[in-house]
PDB file of C-alpha atoms in Angstrom:
ATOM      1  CA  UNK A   1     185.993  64.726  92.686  1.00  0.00           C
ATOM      2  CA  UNK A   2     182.985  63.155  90.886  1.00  0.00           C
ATOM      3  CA  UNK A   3     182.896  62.566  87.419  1.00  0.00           C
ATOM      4  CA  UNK A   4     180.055  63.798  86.186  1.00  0.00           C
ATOM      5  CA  UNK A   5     181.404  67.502  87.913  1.00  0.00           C
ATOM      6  CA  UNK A   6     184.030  67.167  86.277  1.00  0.00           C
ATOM      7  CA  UNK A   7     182.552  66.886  82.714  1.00  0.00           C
ATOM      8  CA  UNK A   8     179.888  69.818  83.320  1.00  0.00           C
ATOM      9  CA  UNK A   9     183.076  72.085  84.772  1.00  0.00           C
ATOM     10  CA  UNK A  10     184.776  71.139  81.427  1.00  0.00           C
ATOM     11  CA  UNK A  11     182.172  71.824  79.114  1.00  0.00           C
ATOM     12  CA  UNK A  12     181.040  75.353  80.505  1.00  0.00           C
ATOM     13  CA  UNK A  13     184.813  75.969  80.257  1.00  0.00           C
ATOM     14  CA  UNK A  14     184.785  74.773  76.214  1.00  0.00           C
ATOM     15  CA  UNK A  15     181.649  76.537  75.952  1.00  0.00           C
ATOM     16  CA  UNK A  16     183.035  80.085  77.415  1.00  0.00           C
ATOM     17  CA  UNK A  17     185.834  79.717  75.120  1.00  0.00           C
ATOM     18  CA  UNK A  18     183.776  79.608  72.193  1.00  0.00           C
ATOM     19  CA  UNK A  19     181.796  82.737  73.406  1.00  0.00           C
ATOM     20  CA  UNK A  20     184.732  84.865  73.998  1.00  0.00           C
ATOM     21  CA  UNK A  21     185.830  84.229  70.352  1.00  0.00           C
ATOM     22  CA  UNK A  22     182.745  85.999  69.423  1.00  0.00           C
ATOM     23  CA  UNK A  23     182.314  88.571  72.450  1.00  0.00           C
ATOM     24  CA  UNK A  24     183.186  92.523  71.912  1.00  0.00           C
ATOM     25  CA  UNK A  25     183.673  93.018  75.428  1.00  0.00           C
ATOM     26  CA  UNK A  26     184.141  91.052  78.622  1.00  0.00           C
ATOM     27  CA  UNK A  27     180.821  91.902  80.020  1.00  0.00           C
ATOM     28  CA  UNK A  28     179.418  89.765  77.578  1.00  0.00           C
ATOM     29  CA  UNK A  29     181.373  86.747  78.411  1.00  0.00           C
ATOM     30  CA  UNK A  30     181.504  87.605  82.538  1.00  0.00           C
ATOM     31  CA  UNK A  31     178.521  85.811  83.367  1.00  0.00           C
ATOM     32  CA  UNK A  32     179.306  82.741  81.909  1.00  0.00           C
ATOM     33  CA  UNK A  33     182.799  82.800  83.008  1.00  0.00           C
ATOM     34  CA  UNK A  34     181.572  83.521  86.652  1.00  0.00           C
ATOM     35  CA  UNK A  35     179.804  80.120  86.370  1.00  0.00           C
ATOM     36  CA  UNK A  36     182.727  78.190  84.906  1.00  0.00           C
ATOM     37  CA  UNK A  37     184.583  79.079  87.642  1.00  0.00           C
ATOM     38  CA  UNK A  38     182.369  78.390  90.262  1.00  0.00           C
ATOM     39  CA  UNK A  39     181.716  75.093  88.683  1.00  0.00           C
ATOM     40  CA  UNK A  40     185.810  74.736  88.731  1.00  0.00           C
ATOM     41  CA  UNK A  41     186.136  75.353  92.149  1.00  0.00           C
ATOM     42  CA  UNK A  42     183.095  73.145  93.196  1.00  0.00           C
ATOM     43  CA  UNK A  43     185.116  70.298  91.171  1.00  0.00           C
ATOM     44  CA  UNK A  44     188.347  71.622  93.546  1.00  0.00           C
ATOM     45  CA  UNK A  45     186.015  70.730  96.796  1.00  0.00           C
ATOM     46  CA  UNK A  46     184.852  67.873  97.903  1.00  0.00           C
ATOM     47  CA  UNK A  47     181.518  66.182  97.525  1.00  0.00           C
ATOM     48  CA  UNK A  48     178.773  66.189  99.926  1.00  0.00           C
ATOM     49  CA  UNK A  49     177.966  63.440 101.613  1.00  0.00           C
ATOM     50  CA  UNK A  50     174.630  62.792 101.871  1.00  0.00           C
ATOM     51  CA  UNK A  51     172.739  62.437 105.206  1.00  0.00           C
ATOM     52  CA  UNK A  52     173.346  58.735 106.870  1.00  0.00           C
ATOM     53  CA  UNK A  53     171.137  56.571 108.657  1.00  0.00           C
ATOM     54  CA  UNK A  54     170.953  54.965 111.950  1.00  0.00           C
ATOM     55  CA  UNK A  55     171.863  51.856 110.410  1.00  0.00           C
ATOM     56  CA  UNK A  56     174.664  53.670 108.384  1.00  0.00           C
ATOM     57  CA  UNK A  57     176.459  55.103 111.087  1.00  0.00           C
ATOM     58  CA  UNK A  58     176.839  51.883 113.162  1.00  0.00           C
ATOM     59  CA  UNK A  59     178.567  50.298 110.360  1.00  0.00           C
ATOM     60  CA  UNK A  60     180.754  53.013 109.820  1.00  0.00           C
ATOM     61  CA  UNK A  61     181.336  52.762 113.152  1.00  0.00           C
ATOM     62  CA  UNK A  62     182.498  49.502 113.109  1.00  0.00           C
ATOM     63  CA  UNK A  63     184.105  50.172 109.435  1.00  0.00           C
ATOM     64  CA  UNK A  64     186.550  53.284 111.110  1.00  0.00           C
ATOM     65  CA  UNK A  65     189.709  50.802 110.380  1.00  0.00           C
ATOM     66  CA  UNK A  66     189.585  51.120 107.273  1.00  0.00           C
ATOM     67  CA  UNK A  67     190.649  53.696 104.494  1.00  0.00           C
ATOM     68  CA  UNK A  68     187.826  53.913 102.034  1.00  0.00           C
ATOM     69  CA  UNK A  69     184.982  54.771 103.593  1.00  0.00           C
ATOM     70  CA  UNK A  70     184.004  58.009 102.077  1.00  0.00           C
ATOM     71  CA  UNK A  71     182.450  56.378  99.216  1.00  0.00           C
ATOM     72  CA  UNK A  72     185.514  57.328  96.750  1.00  0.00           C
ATOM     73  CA  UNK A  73     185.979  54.444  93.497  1.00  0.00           C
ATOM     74  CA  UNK A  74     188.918  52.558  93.698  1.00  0.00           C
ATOM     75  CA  UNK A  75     188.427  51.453  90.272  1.00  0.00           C
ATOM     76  CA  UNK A  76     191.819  52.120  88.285  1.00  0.00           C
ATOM     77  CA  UNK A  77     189.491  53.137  85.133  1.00  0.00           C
ATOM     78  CA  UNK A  78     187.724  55.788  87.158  1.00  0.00           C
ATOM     79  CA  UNK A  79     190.482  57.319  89.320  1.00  0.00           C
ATOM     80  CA  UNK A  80     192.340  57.383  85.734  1.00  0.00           C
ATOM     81  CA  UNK A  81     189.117  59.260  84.416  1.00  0.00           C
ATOM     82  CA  UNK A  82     188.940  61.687  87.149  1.00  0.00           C
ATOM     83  CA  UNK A  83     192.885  62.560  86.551  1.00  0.00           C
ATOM     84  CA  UNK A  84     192.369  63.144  82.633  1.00  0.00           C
ATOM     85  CA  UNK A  85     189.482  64.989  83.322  1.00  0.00           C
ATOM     86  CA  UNK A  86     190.979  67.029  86.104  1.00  0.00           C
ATOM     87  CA  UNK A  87     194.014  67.339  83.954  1.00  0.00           C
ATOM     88  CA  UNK A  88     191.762  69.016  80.899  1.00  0.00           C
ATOM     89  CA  UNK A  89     190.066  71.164  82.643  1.00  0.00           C
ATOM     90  CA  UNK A  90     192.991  72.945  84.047  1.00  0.00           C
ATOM     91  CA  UNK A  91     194.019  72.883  79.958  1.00  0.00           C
ATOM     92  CA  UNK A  92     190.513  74.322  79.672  1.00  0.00           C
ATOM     93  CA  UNK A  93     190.834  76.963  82.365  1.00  0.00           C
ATOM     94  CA  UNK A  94     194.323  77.731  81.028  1.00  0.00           C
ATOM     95  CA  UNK A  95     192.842  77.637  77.277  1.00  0.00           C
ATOM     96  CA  UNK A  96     190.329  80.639  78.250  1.00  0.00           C
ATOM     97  CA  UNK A  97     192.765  82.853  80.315  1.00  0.00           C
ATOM     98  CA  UNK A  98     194.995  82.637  76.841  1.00  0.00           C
ATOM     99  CA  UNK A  99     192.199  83.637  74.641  1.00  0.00           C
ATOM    100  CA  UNK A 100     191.025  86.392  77.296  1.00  0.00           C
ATOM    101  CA  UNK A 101     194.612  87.822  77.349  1.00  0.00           C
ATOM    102  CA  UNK A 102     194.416  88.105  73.498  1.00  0.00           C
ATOM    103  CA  UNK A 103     191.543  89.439  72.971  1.00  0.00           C
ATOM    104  CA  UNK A 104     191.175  91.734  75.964  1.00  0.00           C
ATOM    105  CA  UNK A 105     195.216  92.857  76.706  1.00  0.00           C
ATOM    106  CA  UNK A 106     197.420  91.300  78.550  1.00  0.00           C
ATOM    107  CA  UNK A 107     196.973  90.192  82.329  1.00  0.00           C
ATOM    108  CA  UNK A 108     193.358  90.310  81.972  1.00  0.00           C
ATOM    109  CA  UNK A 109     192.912  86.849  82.839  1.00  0.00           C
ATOM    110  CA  UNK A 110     195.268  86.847  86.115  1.00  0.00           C
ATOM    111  CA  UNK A 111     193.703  90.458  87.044  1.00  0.00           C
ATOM    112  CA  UNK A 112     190.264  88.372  86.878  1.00  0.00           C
ATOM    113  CA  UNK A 113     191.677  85.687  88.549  1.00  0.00           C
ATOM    114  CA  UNK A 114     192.473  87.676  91.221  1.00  0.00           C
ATOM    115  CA  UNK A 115     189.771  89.944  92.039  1.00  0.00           C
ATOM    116  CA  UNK A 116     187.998  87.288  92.260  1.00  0.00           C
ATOM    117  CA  UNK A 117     190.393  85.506  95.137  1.00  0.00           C
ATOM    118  CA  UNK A 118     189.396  88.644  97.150  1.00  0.00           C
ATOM    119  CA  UNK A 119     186.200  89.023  96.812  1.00  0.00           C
ATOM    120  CA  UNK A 120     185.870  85.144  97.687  1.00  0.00           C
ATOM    121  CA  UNK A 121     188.277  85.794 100.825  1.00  0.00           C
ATOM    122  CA  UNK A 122     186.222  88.822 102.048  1.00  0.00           C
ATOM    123  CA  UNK A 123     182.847  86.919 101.482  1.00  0.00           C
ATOM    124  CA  UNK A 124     184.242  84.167 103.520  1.00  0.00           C
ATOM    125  CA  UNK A 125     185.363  86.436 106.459  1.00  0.00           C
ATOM    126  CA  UNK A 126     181.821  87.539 106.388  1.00  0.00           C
ATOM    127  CA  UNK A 127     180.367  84.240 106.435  1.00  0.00           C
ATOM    128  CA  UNK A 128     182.551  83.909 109.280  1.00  0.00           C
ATOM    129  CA  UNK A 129     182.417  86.766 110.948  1.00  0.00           C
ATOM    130  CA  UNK A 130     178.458  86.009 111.313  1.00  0.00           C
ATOM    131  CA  UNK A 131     178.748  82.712 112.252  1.00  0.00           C
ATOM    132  CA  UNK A 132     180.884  84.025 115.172  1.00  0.00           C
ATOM    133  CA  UNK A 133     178.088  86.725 116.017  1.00  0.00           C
ATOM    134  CA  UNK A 134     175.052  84.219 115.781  1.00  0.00           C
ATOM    135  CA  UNK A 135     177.005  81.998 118.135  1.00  0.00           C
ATOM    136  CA  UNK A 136     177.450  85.243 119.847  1.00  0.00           C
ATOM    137  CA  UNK A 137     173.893  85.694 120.496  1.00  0.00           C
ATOM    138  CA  UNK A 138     173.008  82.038 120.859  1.00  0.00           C
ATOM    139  CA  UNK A 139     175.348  82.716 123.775  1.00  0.00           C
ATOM    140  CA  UNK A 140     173.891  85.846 125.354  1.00  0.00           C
ATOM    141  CA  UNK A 141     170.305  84.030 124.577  1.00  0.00           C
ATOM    142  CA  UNK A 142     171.113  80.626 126.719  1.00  0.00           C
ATOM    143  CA  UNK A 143     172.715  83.175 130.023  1.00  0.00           C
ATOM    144  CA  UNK A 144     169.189  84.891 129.515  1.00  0.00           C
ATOM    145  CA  UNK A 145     167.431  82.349 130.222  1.00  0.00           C
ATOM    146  CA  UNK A 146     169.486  80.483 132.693  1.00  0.00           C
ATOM    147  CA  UNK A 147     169.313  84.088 134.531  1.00  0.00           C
ATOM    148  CA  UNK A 148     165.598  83.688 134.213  1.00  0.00           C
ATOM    149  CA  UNK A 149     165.570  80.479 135.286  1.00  0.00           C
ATOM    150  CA  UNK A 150     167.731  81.933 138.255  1.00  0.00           C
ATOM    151  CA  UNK A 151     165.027  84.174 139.601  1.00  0.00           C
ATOM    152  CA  UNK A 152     161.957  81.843 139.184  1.00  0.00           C
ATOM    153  CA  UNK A 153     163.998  79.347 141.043  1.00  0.00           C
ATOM    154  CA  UNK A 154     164.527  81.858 144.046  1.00  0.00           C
ATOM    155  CA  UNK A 155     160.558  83.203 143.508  1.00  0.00           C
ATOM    156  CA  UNK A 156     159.626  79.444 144.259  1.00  0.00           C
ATOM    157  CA  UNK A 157     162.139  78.744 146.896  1.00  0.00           C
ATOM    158  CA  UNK A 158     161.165  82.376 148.202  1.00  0.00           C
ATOM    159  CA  UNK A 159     157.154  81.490 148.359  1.00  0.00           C
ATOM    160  CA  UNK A 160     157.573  78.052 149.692  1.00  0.00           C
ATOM    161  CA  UNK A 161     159.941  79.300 152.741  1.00  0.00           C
ATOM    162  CA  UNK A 162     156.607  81.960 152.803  1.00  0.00           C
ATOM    163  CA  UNK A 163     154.465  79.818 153.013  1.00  0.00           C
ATOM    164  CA  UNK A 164     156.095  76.976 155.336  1.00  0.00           C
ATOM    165  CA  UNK A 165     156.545  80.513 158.060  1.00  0.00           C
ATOM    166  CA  UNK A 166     153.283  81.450 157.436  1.00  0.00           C
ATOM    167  CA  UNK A 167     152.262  77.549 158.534  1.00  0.00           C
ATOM    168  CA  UNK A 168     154.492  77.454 161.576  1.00  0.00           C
ATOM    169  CA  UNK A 169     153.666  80.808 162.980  1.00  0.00           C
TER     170      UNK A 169
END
């Protein structure tokens, strides 16, 4: 987890719960709780790594022995930071499913919650499921063209055994 993630997830969560307090209905606080989530769950992942040179890989090549190479502080102050932080914004998250159960009846919050879990599943099957069909294709593309390479090679090996009768006879 990064720290600065961890501070933007925690004030779009303060920040939603401060909007709900003046909301009428949940469509007026959806959009902004759609983002606070996704900027929870982006916190939940881990960070990209950015793109390493030549030079980079070799020593992380020769680095592999050790533990830390990911790029992660080992400073006690910021691992102690990320906790507290991680630790508030689940208070946060918690916080805002409180003040949506309130406000909008009870179980809204877990009923959001969990819509949401399936609608993430079943875009993830389709991201899937189309990364198994373009490999699909990628598939039927590379037979293609070894087939084609196929019959050229016999054309050729056809026209020069033509030719080397035609020569001889």
């Amino acid at each position: 987890m990064v720290l600065a993630e961890l501070s933007i997830a925690i004030s779009a969560v303060k920040g939603l719960g401060e909007l709900i307090d003046s909301a009428k209905s949940i469509a007026e606080v959806a959009g902004k709780l759609d983002e606070a989530l996704t900027l929870s769950d982006n916190v939940k992942k881990d960070a990209p790594t950015k793109a390493k040179g030549k030079t980079e890989r070799q020593i992380e090549q020769q680095l592999e022995k050790y533990d830390n190479t990911t790029g992660e502080s080992t400073d006690l102050g910021a691992i102690v930071q990320e906790y507290t932080d991680a630790a508030s914004l689940k208070y946060e998250l918690y916080r805002i499913g409180t003040k949506l159960d309130i406000k909008f009846g009870s179980g809204t919050w877990n009923k959001i919650l969990e819509i949401r879990k399936k609608r993430l599943a079943k875009q993830e099957k389709l991201e899937q499921d189309y990364q198994e069909k373009l490999k699909e294709l990628q598939q039927e593309r590379k037979k293609f063209w070894l087939e084609i390479l196929k019959v050229l090679g016999l054309l050729v090996t056809l026209t020069l055994f033509a030719l080397w009768l035609l020569q001889y006879y």
